[in-house]
Coordinates of N, CA, C and O in Angstrom, one line a residue:
M947 N 85.6 86.8 101.6 CA 87.0 86.7 101.8 C 87.7 86.6 100.4 O 87.3 85.9 99.5
I948 N 88.8 87.3 100.3 CA 89.5 87.3 99.0 C 90.2 86.0 98.8 O 90.7 85.4 99.7
E949 N 90.2 85.5 97.5 CA 90.9 84.3 97.2 C 92.4 84.5 97.3 O 92.9 85.6 97.0
L950 N 93.1 83.4 97.7 CA 94.5 83.5 97.9 C 95.2 83.9 96.6 O 96.1 84.7 96.6
K951 N 94.8 83.3 95.5 CA 95.5 83.6 94.2 C 95.2 85.1 93.8 O 96.1 85.7 93.2
V952 N 94.1 85.6 94.1 CA 93.8 87.1 93.9 C 94.7 87.9 94.7 O 95.3 88.9 94.3
L953 N 94.8 87.6 96.0 CA 95.7 88.3 96.9 C 97.2 88.2 96.5 O 97.9 89.2 96.5
A954 N 97.6 87.0 96.0 CA 98.9 86.8 95.5 C 99.3 87.7 94.4 O 100.3 88.4 94.3
V955 N 98.4 87.8 93.4 CA 98.6 88.7 92.3 C 98.7 90.2 92.7 O 99.5 90.9 92.3
E956 N 97.8 90.6 93.6 CA 97.8 91.9 94.2 C 99.2 92.2 94.8 O 99.8 93.3 94.6
K957 N 99.7 91.3 95.7 CA 100.9 91.6 96.4 C 102.1 91.5 95.5 O 103.1 92.2 95.7
I958 N 102.1 90.6 94.5 CA 103.2 90.5 93.6 C 103.3 91.8 92.8 O 104.4 92.3 92.5
N959 N 102.2 92.3 92.4 CA 102.1 93.6 91.6 C 102.7 94.7 92.5 O 103.4 95.6 92.0
A960 N 102.3 94.7 93.8 CA 102.8 95.7 94.7 C 104.3 95.6 94.9 O 105.0 96.7 94.9
A961 N 104.8 94.4 95.0 CA 106.3 94.2 95.1 C 107.0 94.7 93.8 O 108.0 95.3 93.9
Q962 N 106.4 94.4 92.7 CA 107.0 94.8 91.4 C 107.0 96.3 91.3 O 108.0 96.9 90.8
K963 N 106.0 96.9 91.8 CA 105.9 98.4 91.7 C 107.1 99.0 92.5 O 107.7 100.0 92.1
V964 N 107.3 98.5 93.7 CA 108.5 99.0 94.5 C 109.8 98.7 93.8 O 110.7 99.6 93.8
K965 N 110.0 97.6 93.2 CA 111.2 97.3 92.5 C 111.4 98.2 91.3 O 112.5 98.7 91.0
N966 N 110.3 98.5 90.6 CA 110.4 99.5 89.5 C 110.7 100.8 90.0 O 111.5 101.6 89.3
A967 N 110.2 101.2 91.1 CA 110.6 102.5 91.7 C 112.0 102.6 92.1 O 112.7 103.6 91.9
L968 N 112.6 101.4 92.6 CA 114.0 101.4 93.0 C 114.9 101.6 91.8 O 115.9 102.3 91.9
L969 N 114.5 101.2 90.6 CA 115.3 101.4 89.4 C 115.4 102.8 89.0 O 116.4 103.2 88.4
K970 N 114.5 103.6 89.5 CA 114.5 105.1 89.2 C 115.2 105.9 90.3 O 115.4 107.1 90.1
E971 N 115.5 105.2 91.4 CA 116.1 105.9 92.5 C 117.7 106.0 92.3 O 118.4 105.3 93.0
T972 N 118.1 106.8 91.4 CA 119.5 106.9 91.1 C 120.4 107.3 92.3 O 121.5 106.8 92.5
E973 N 119.9 108.2 93.1 CA 120.6 108.6 94.3 C 120.8 107.4 95.3 O 121.8 107.2 95.9
L974 N 119.7 106.7 95.5 CA 119.8 105.5 96.3 C 120.8 104.5 95.8 O 121.6 103.9 96.6
L975 N 120.8 104.2 94.5 CA 121.7 103.3 93.9 C 123.1 103.7 94.0 O 124.1 102.9 94.2
E976 N 123.3 105.0 93.9 CA 124.7 105.6 94.1 C 125.1 105.4 95.6 O 126.3 105.1 95.9
T977 N 124.2 105.6 96.5 CA 124.5 105.4 97.9 C 124.9 104.0 98.2 O 125.8 103.7 98.9
L978 N 124.1 103.0 97.6 CA 124.4 101.6 97.7 C 125.9 101.3 97.2 O 126.6 100.6 97.8
Q979 N 126.2 101.9 96.1 CA 127.6 101.7 95.5 C 128.6 102.3 96.5 O 129.6 101.6 96.7
E980 N 128.4 103.4 97.1 CA 129.3 104.0 98.0 C 129.5 103.2 99.3 O 130.6 103.0 99.8
L981 N 128.3 102.6 99.7 CA 128.3 101.7 100.9 C 129.1 100.5 100.6 O 129.9 100.0 101.4
G982 N 128.9 99.9 99.4 CA 129.7 98.7 99.0 C 131.2 99.0 99.0 O 131.9 98.2 99.5
A983 N 131.6 100.1 98.5 CA 133.0 100.5 98.5 C 133.5 100.6 99.9 O 134.7 100.2 100.2
Q984 N 132.7 101.2 100.8 CA 133.1 101.3 102.2 C 133.3 100.0 102.9 O 134.2 99.8 103.7
I985 N 132.4 99.1 102.6 CA 132.5 97.7 103.2 C 133.7 97.0 102.7 O 134.4 96.4 103.5
K986 N 134.0 97.1 101.4 CA 135.2 96.5 100.8 C 136.4 97.0 101.5 O 137.3 96.2 101.9
Q987 N 136.5 98.3 101.7 CA 137.6 98.9 102.3 C 137.8 98.5 103.8 O 138.9 98.2 104.3
C988 N 136.6 98.4 104.4 CA 136.6 97.9 105.8 C 137.2 96.5 105.9 O 138.1 96.3 106.8
Y989 N 136.8 95.6 105.1 CA 137.3 94.3 105.1 C 138.8 94.2 104.7 O 139.6 93.5 105.3
E990 N 139.2 95.1 103.8 CA 140.6 95.1 103.4 C 141.5 95.5 104.5 O 142.7 95.2 104.6
K991 N 141.0 96.3 105.4 CA 141.7 96.8 106.6 C 141.5 95.9 107.8 O 142.0 96.3 108.9
G992 N 140.9 94.8 107.7 CA 140.7 93.8 108.8 C 139.5 94.1 109.7 O 139.5 93.6 110.8
G993 N 138.6 94.9 109.2 CA 137.4 95.3 110.0 C 136.3 94.3 109.9 O 136.4 93.3 109.3
K994 N 135.2 94.7 110.5 CA 134.0 93.8 110.5 C 132.8 94.7 110.3 O 132.8 95.9 110.4
V995 N 131.7 93.9 109.9 CA 130.4 94.6 109.6 C 129.4 93.9 110.6 O 129.3 92.7 110.7
L996 N 128.8 94.8 111.4 CA 127.8 94.4 112.3 C 126.4 94.8 111.9 O 126.3 95.9 111.2
F997 N 125.4 94.1 112.2 CA 124.0 94.4 111.8 C 123.1 94.3 113.0 O 123.3 93.6 113.9
C998 N 122.0 95.2 113.0 CA 121.0 95.1 114.0 C 119.7 95.5 113.5 O 119.5 96.2 112.5
G999 N 118.6 94.9 114.1 CA 117.3 95.2 113.8 C 116.3 94.4 114.7 O 116.8 93.7 115.6
N1000 N 115.1 94.6 114.6 CA 114.0 94.0 115.4 C 113.1 93.2 114.5 O 112.7 93.7 113.4
G1001 N 112.6 92.1 115.0 CA 111.6 91.3 114.3 C 112.1 90.9 113.0 O 113.1 90.2 112.8
G1002 N 111.3 91.2 111.9 CA 111.7 90.8 110.6 C 113.0 91.4 110.2 O 113.8 90.8 109.4
S1003 N 113.3 92.6 110.7 CA 114.5 93.3 110.4 C 115.7 92.6 111.1 O 116.8 92.6 110.5
A1004 N 115.5 92.0 112.2 CA 116.5 91.2 112.9 C 116.8 89.9 112.0 O 117.9 89.5 111.8
A1005 N 115.7 89.3 111.5 CA 115.9 88.2 110.6 C 116.7 88.6 109.4 O 117.6 87.8 108.9
D1006 N 116.4 89.7 108.8 CA 117.2 90.2 107.6 C 118.6 90.5 108.0 O 119.5 90.2 107.2
A1007 N 118.8 91.1 109.2 CA 120.2 91.4 109.7 C 121.0 90.1 109.8 O 122.1 90.0 109.3
Q1008 N 120.4 89.0 110.4 CA 121.0 87.8 110.5 C 121.3 87.1 109.1 O 122.4 86.5 108.9
H1009 N 120.3 87.2 108.3 CA 120.5 86.7 106.9 C 121.6 87.3 106.2 O 122.5 86.6 105.6
L1010 N 121.7 88.6 106.2 CA 122.8 89.3 105.5 C 124.2 89.1 106.1 O 125.2 88.9 105.4
A1011 N 124.2 89.0 107.4 CA 125.5 88.7 108.1 C 125.9 87.3 107.7 O 127.1 87.1 107.5
A1012 N 125.0 86.4 107.5 CA 125.4 85.0 107.1 C 125.9 85.0 105.7 O 126.8 84.2 105.4
E1013 N 125.3 85.8 104.8 CA 125.8 85.8 103.4 C 127.3 86.3 103.4 O 128.0 85.8 102.5
L1014 N 127.7 87.2 104.3 CA 129.0 87.7 104.3 C 130.0 86.7 105.0 O 131.1 86.4 104.6
S1015 N 129.5 86.2 106.2 CA 130.4 85.4 107.0 C 130.5 84.0 106.5 O 131.5 83.3 106.7
G1016 N 129.5 83.5 105.7 CA 129.5 82.2 105.1 C 130.0 82.3 103.7 O 131.2 82.3 103.5
R1017 N 129.1 82.5 102.8 CA 129.4 82.7 101.4 C 128.2 83.1 100.7 O 127.1 82.9 101.2
F1018 N 128.4 83.7 99.5 CA 127.2 84.1 98.7 C 127.2 83.2 97.5 O 126.6 82.2 97.4
Y1019 N 128.0 83.6 96.5 CA 128.2 82.7 95.3 C 129.6 82.0 95.3 O 129.7 80.9 94.8
L1020 N 130.6 82.7 95.9 CA 131.9 82.2 95.7 C 132.4 81.3 96.9 O 132.0 81.7 98.1
D1021 N 133.2 80.3 96.7 CA 133.8 79.6 97.7 C 135.0 80.3 98.1 O 136.0 80.3 97.4
R1022 N 135.0 81.0 99.2 CA 136.1 81.9 99.6 C 136.2 82.0 101.1 O 135.4 81.4 101.9
K1023 N 137.2 82.7 101.6 CA 137.3 82.8 103.1 C 136.2 83.6 103.7 O 135.6 84.4 103.0
P1024 N 135.8 83.3 104.9 CA 134.7 84.0 105.6 C 135.1 85.5 105.9 O 136.3 85.8 106.1
L1025 N 134.1 86.3 105.8 CA 134.2 87.7 106.2 C 133.6 87.9 107.6 O 132.6 87.2 107.9
H1026 N 134.2 88.7 108.4 CA 133.7 89.0 109.8 C 132.4 89.8 109.7 O 132.5 91.0 109.5
A1027 N 131.3 89.2 109.9 CA 130.0 89.8 109.9 C 129.1 89.2 111.0 O 129.2 87.9 111.1
E1028 N 128.4 90.0 111.7 CA 127.6 89.4 112.8 C 126.3 90.2 113.0 O 126.3 91.4 112.9
A1029 N 125.2 89.5 113.3 CA 124.0 90.2 113.7 C 124.0 90.2 115.2 O 124.2 89.2 115.9
L1030 N 123.7 91.4 115.8 CA 123.9 91.6 117.2 C 122.9 90.9 118.1 O 123.1 90.8 119.3
H1031 N 121.8 90.5 117.6 CA 120.8 89.9 118.4 C 120.9 88.4 118.7 O 120.1 87.8 119.4
V1032 N 121.9 87.7 118.1 CA 121.9 86.3 118.2 C 122.2 85.7 119.5 O 122.0 84.5 119.7
N1033 N 122.8 86.4 120.4 CA 123.1 85.9 121.8 C 121.9 86.2 122.7 O 121.8 87.3 123.3
T1034 N 120.9 85.3 122.8 CA 119.7 85.5 123.5 C 119.9 85.7 125.0 O 119.2 86.4 125.6
S1035 N 120.9 85.0 125.6 CA 121.2 85.2 127.0 C 121.6 86.7 127.3 O 121.1 87.3 128.2
Y1036 N 122.5 87.2 126.4 CA 122.9 88.6 126.5 C 121.7 89.5 126.3 O 121.5 90.4 127.1
L1037 N 121.0 89.3 125.3 CA 119.9 90.1 124.9 C 118.8 90.2 126.1 O 118.4 91.3 126.4
T1038 N 118.4 89.1 126.6 CA 117.4 89.1 127.7 C 118.0 89.7 129.0 O 117.3 90.4 129.7
A1039 N 119.2 89.4 129.3 CA 119.8 89.9 130.5 C 119.9 91.5 130.4 O 119.6 92.2 131.4
T1040 N 120.4 91.9 129.3 CA 120.6 93.4 129.1 C 119.2 94.1 129.1 O 119.1 95.2 129.7
A1041 N 118.3 93.5 128.4 CA 116.9 94.1 128.4 C 116.3 94.2 129.8 O 115.7 95.2 130.2
N1042 N 116.6 93.1 130.6 CA 116.1 93.1 131.9 C 116.8 94.0 132.9 O 116.2 94.7 133.7
D1043 N 118.1 94.0 132.8 CA 118.9 94.8 133.7 C 119.0 96.3 133.4 O 119.2 97.1 134.3
Y1044 N 118.9 96.6 132.1 CA 119.0 98.0 131.7 C 117.7 98.4 131.0 O 116.8 98.9 131.6
S1045 N 117.7 98.1 129.7 CA 116.4 98.3 128.9 C 116.6 97.8 127.5 O 117.8 97.6 127.1
F1046 N 115.5 97.4 126.9 CA 115.6 96.9 125.5 C 116.2 97.9 124.6 O 116.9 97.6 123.6
G1047 N 116.1 99.2 124.9 CA 116.7 100.3 124.1 C 118.2 100.3 124.1 O 118.8 100.9 123.2
Q1048 N 118.8 99.6 125.1 CA 120.3 99.6 125.1 C 120.9 98.3 124.7 O 122.2 98.2 124.7
V1049 N 120.2 97.3 124.2 CA 120.8 96.0 124.0 C 121.8 96.1 122.9 O 122.8 95.4 123.0
Y1050 N 121.6 96.9 121.9 CA 122.6 96.9 120.8 C 123.7 97.9 121.0 O 124.9 97.7 120.7
S1051 N 123.4 99.1 121.7 CA 124.5 100.1 121.9 C 125.5 99.5 122.9 O 126.7 99.9 122.7
R1052 N 125.1 98.7 123.8 CA 126.1 98.1 124.7 C 127.1 97.2 124.0 O 128.2 97.1 124.3
L1053 N 126.5 96.4 123.0 CA 127.4 95.5 122.2 C 128.3 96.3 121.3 O 129.5 96.0 121.1
I1054 N 127.8 97.4 120.8 CA 128.7 98.3 120.0 C 129.8 98.9 120.9 O 131.0 98.9 120.5
E1055 N 129.5 99.2 122.1 CA 130.5 99.7 123.0 C 131.5 98.7 123.3 O 132.7 99.0 123.3
A1056 N 131.1 97.4 123.4 CA 132.0 96.3 123.7 C 132.8 95.9 122.5 O 134.0 95.5 122.6
Q1057 N 132.2 95.8 121.3 CA 132.8 95.1 120.1 C 133.2 96.1 119.0 O 134.0 95.7 118.2
G1058 N 132.6 97.2 118.9 CA 132.8 98.1 117.8 C 134.2 98.8 117.9 O 134.6 99.2 119.0
K1059 N 134.8 98.9 116.7 CA 136.1 99.6 116.6 C 136.0 100.6 115.5 O 135.3 100.5 114.6
K1060 N 136.8 101.7 115.6 CA 136.9 102.7 114.6 C 137.2 101.9 113.3 O 138.1 101.1 113.2
G1061 N 136.5 102.3 112.2 CA 136.7 101.6 110.9 C 135.8 100.5 110.6 O 135.6 100.1 109.5
D1062 N 135.1 99.9 111.7 CA 134.1 98.9 111.5 C 132.8 99.6 110.9 O 132.7 100.8 110.9
I1063 N 131.9 98.8 110.5 CA 130.6 99.3 110.0 C 129.5 98.7 110.8 O 129.5 97.5 111.1
L1064 N 128.5 99.5 111.1 CA 127.2 99.1 111.6 C 126.1 99.4 110.6 O 126.0 100.5 110.2
I1065 N 125.4 98.3 110.3 CA 124.2 98.5 109.4 C 122.9 98.2 110.3 O 122.7 97.1 110.8
G1066 N 122.1 99.3 110.5 CA 120.9 99.2 111.3 C 119.7 99.1 110.3 O 119.6 99.9 109.4
L1067 N 118.8 98.1 110.6 CA 117.6 98.0 109.8 C 116.4 98.3 110.6 O 116.2 97.8 111.7
S1068 N 115.6 99.2 110.1 CA 114.4 99.6 110.8 C 113.4 100.1 109.7 O 113.7 101.1 109.1
T1069 N 112.3 99.4 109.5 CA 111.4 99.8 108.4 C 110.9 101.2 108.7 O 110.7 102.0 107.7
S1070 N 110.6 101.6 109.9 CA 110.1 102.9 110.2 C 111.2 103.9 110.4 O 110.9 105.1 110.3
G1071 N 112.4 103.5 110.8 CA 113.4 104.4 111.2 C 113.3 104.9 112.6 O 114.0 105.9 113.0
N1072 N 112.4 104.3 113.4 CA 112.1 104.8 114.7 C 112.5 103.8 115.8 O 112.3 104.1 117.0
S1073 N 113.2 102.7 115.5 CA 113.5 101.7 116.5 C 114.6 102.3 117.5 O 115.7 102.5 117.1
E1074 N 114.2 102.5 118.7 CA 115.1 103.1 119.7 C 116.4 102.4 119.9 O 117.5 103.0 119.9
N1075 N 116.4 101.0 119.9 CA 117.6 100.3 120.2 C 118.6 100.4 118.9 O 119.8 100.4 119.1
V1076 N 118.0 100.5 117.7 CA 118.8 100.6 116.5 C 119.4 102.0 116.5 O 120.6 102.2 116.2
I1077 N 118.6 103.0 116.8 CA 119.1 104.4 116.8 C 120.2 104.6 117.8 O 121.2 105.2 117.5
K1078 N 120.0 104.0 119.0 CA 121.1 104.2 120.0 C 122.4 103.4 119.6 O 123.5 103.9 119.9
A1079 N 122.2 102.3 118.9 CA 123.4 101.6 118.4 C 124.1 102.5 117.4 O 125.4 102.6 117.4
L1080 N 123.4 103.1 116.4 CA 124.0 103.9 115.4 C 124.7 105.1 116.1 O 125.8 105.5 115.7
E1081 N 124.0 105.7 117.1 CA 124.6 106.8 117.8 C 125.9 106.4 118.4 O 126.9 107.1 118.3
K1082 N 125.9 105.3 119.1 CA 127.2 104.8 119.8 C 128.3 104.5 118.7 O 129.4 104.8 119.0
A1083 N 127.9 103.9 117.6 CA 128.8 103.6 116.6 C 129.5 104.9 116.0 O 130.7 104.9 115.8
K1084 N 128.7 105.9 115.8 CA 129.2 107.2 115.3 C 130.2 107.7 116.4 O 131.3 108.2 116.0
M1085 N 129.9 107.6 117.6 CA 130.8 108.1 118.7 C 132.1 107.4 118.7 O 133.2 107.9 119.1
K1086 N 132.1 106.1 118.3 CA 133.3 105.3 118.3 C 134.1 105.4 117.0 O 135.1 104.7 116.8
G1087 N 133.6 106.2 116.0 CA 134.3 106.3 114.7 C 134.0 105.2 113.7 O 134.8 105.0 112.8
M1088 N 132.9 104.5 113.9 CA 132.5 103.5 113.0 C 131.7 104.2 111.8 O 131.2 105.3 112.0
T1089 N 131.7 103.5 110.7 CA 130.8 103.9 109.6 C 129.4 103.4 109.9 O 129.3 102.2 110.3
T1090 N 128.4 104.2 109.7 CA 127.0 103.8 110.0 C 126.2 103.8 108.7 O 126.3 104.7 107.9
A1091 N 125.3 102.8 108.6 CA 124.4 102.7 107.5 C 123.0 102.3 108.0 O 122.9 101.6 108.9
G1092 N 122.0 102.9 107.4 CA 120.6 102.6 107.8 C 119.8 102.1 106.6 O 119.9 102.7 105.5
F1093 N 119.1 101.0 106.8 CA 118.1 100.5 105.8 C 116.7 100.8 106.4 O 116.4 100.3 107.5
T1094 N 115.9 101.6 105.7 CA 114.6 101.9 106.2 C 113.6 102.1 105.1 O 113.9 101.6 104.0
G1095 N 112.4 102.6 105.4 CA 111.4 102.9 104.3 C 111.3 104.3 104.0 O 112.1 105.2 104.4
A1096 N 110.2 104.7 103.4 CA 110.0 106.1 103.0 C 109.4 106.9 104.1 O 108.3 107.4 104.0
F1097 N 110.1 106.9 105.2 CA 109.7 107.7 106.4 C 110.8 108.7 106.7 O 111.9 108.5 106.2
N1098 N 110.5 109.6 107.6 CA 111.6 110.5 108.1 C 111.8 110.3 109.6 O 111.4 111.1 110.4
G1099 N 112.4 109.1 109.9 CA 112.6 108.8 111.3 C 113.9 109.4 111.8 O 114.8 109.8 111.0
P1100 N 114.1 109.4 113.1 CA 115.3 109.9 113.7 C 116.5 109.1 113.4 O 117.6 109.6 113.6
M1101 N 116.4 107.9 112.9 CA 117.5 107.1 112.5 C 118.4 107.8 111.5 O 119.7 107.7 111.6
E1102 N 117.8 108.6 110.6 CA 118.6 109.2 109.6 C 119.7 110.1 110.1 O 120.8 110.2 109.4
E1103 N 119.5 110.7 111.2 CA 120.5 111.6 111.8 C 121.8 110.9 112.1 O 122.9 111.6 112.1
Y1104 N 121.8 109.6 112.3 CA 123.1 108.9 112.7 C 123.6 108.0 111.6 O 124.5 107.2 111.9
C1105 N 123.2 108.2 110.4 CA 123.6 107.3 109.3 C 124.5 108.1 108.3 O 124.1 109.1 107.7
D1106 N 125.7 107.5 108.0 CA 126.5 108.0 107.0 C 126.0 107.6 105.6 O 126.1 108.4 104.6
F1107 N 125.3 106.5 105.5 CA 124.7 106.0 104.3 C 123.3 105.6 104.7 O 123.0 104.9 105.6
L1108 N 122.3 106.1 103.9 CA 120.9 105.8 104.2 C 120.2 105.2 102.9 O 120.2 105.8 101.9
I1109 N 119.7 104.0 103.1 CA 119.0 103.3 102.0 C 117.5 103.3 102.4 O 117.1 102.6 103.3
K1110 N 116.7 104.2 101.7 CA 115.3 104.3 102.0 C 114.5 103.6 100.9 O 114.5 104.2 99.7
I1111 N 113.9 102.5 101.2 CA 113.0 101.9 100.2 C 111.8 102.7 99.9 O 111.2 103.2 100.9
P1112 N 111.5 103.0 98.7 CA 110.3 103.9 98.4 C 109.0 103.2 98.6 O 108.2 103.0 97.7
S1113 N 108.7 103.0 99.9 CA 107.4 102.4 100.3 C 107.2 102.6 101.7 O 108.2 102.8 102.5
Q1114 N 105.9 102.6 102.1 CA 105.6 102.7 103.6 C 104.9 101.4 104.0 O 104.3 101.4 105.1
D1115 N 105.0 100.4 103.2 CA 104.4 99.1 103.5 C 105.5 98.1 104.0 O 106.4 97.8 103.3
T1116 N 105.4 97.7 105.3 CA 106.5 97.0 105.9 C 106.9 95.8 105.1 O 108.2 95.6 104.9
P1117 N 106.1 94.9 104.6 CA 106.6 93.7 103.9 C 107.3 94.2 102.6 O 108.3 93.6 102.3
R1118 N 106.8 95.2 101.9 CA 107.5 95.7 100.7 C 108.9 96.3 101.1 O 109.9 96.1 100.3
I1119 N 109.0 97.0 102.2 CA 110.2 97.6 102.6 C 111.2 96.5 102.9 O 112.4 96.5 102.5
Q1120 N 110.8 95.4 103.7 CA 111.7 94.3 104.0 C 112.1 93.6 102.8 O 113.3 93.1 102.7
E1121 N 111.2 93.4 101.8 CA 111.6 92.8 100.5 C 112.7 93.6 99.8 O 113.6 93.0 99.3
G1122 N 112.5 94.9 99.9 CA 113.5 95.8 99.3 C 114.9 95.7 100.0 O 115.9 95.7 99.4
H1123 N 114.8 95.6 101.3 CA 116.1 95.5 102.1 C 116.8 94.2 101.7 O 118.0 94.3 101.6
I1124 N 116.1 93.1 101.7 CA 116.8 91.9 101.4 C 117.3 91.8 99.9 O 118.4 91.3 99.6
L1125 N 116.6 92.4 99.0 CA 117.0 92.5 97.6 C 118.3 93.3 97.5 O 119.3 92.9 97.0
L1126 N 118.3 94.5 98.1 CA 119.5 95.4 98.0 C 120.6 94.8 98.9 O 121.8 94.9 98.5
G1127 N 120.3 94.2 100.0 CA 121.3 93.5 100.8 C 122.0 92.4 100.0 O 123.2 92.3 100.1
H1128 N 121.2 91.6 99.3 CA 121.8 90.6 98.5 C 122.7 91.1 97.4 O 123.8 90.6 97.2
I1129 N 122.3 92.2 96.8 CA 123.1 92.8 95.7 C 124.4 93.3 96.4 O 125.5 93.2 95.8
L1130 N 124.3 93.9 97.5 CA 125.5 94.5 98.2 C 126.4 93.3 98.6 O 127.6 93.4 98.3
C1131 N 125.9 92.2 99.1 CA 126.8 91.1 99.5 C 127.4 90.5 98.2 O 128.6 90.1 98.2
E1132 N 126.7 90.4 97.1 CA 127.3 89.8 95.9 C 128.4 90.7 95.4 O 129.4 90.3 95.0
W1133 N 128.2 92.0 95.4 CA 129.2 93.0 94.9 C 130.4 92.9 95.8 O 131.6 92.9 95.3
V1134 N 130.2 93.0 97.1 CA 131.4 93.0 98.0 C 132.2 91.7 97.8 O 133.4 91.7 97.7
E1135 N 131.5 90.5 97.8 CA 132.2 89.3 97.6 C 133.0 89.3 96.3 O 134.1 88.9 96.2
G1136 N 132.4 89.7 95.2 CA 133.0 89.8 93.9 C 134.2 90.7 93.9 O 135.3 90.4 93.3
A1137 N 134.0 91.9 94.6 CA 135.1 92.9 94.6 C 136.3 92.4 95.4 O 137.5 92.7 95.0
L1138 N 136.1 91.6 96.4 CA 137.2 91.1 97.2 C 137.8 89.8 96.7 O 139.0 89.6 96.9
F1139 N 137.0 88.9 96.1 CA 137.4 87.6 95.8 C 137.2 87.2 94.3 O 137.7 86.1 93.9
G1140 N 136.5 88.1 93.5 CA 136.2 87.7 92.2 C 137.4 87.7 91.2 O 137.4 87.0 90.2

């Protein structure tokens, strides 16, 4: 069995490799800048940012929503941001009565407004419920963004902004999502309140 410290060095090196690759992804960084500007504009017009994902991506969605609705660095007024999975009674009832594939799209139908933003997180880009939410958001005139990995999943078709981490390893992709998500939250907060 591999020693923990040997595994740690291996995984830290793998994470660093992805971060170094991100530095070379000028198109991705430009997309991140454009998404940040869109979020800023959304908030200036009284809109909201919604997030969705499954498993670790749901945790990241909730984390990033909290950074916007609570605070990041600055003591400032809260921004309207929400992760769609946090109402477990709704989630389980809808999954039971309809399907798990519809849990997020039904919330977008109920809560989403033209000019709002939906950010869907899916490491593979294949999560049915995230894809259906993005599709519903586009139909409602919302701006859509996807955070995924180096795959060509169907999610891409429904995203105005696509952030593809240059990796196919789920933990490295999720680390990239939270890194870029933090940068996005910091920039938006500074742009609005700095």
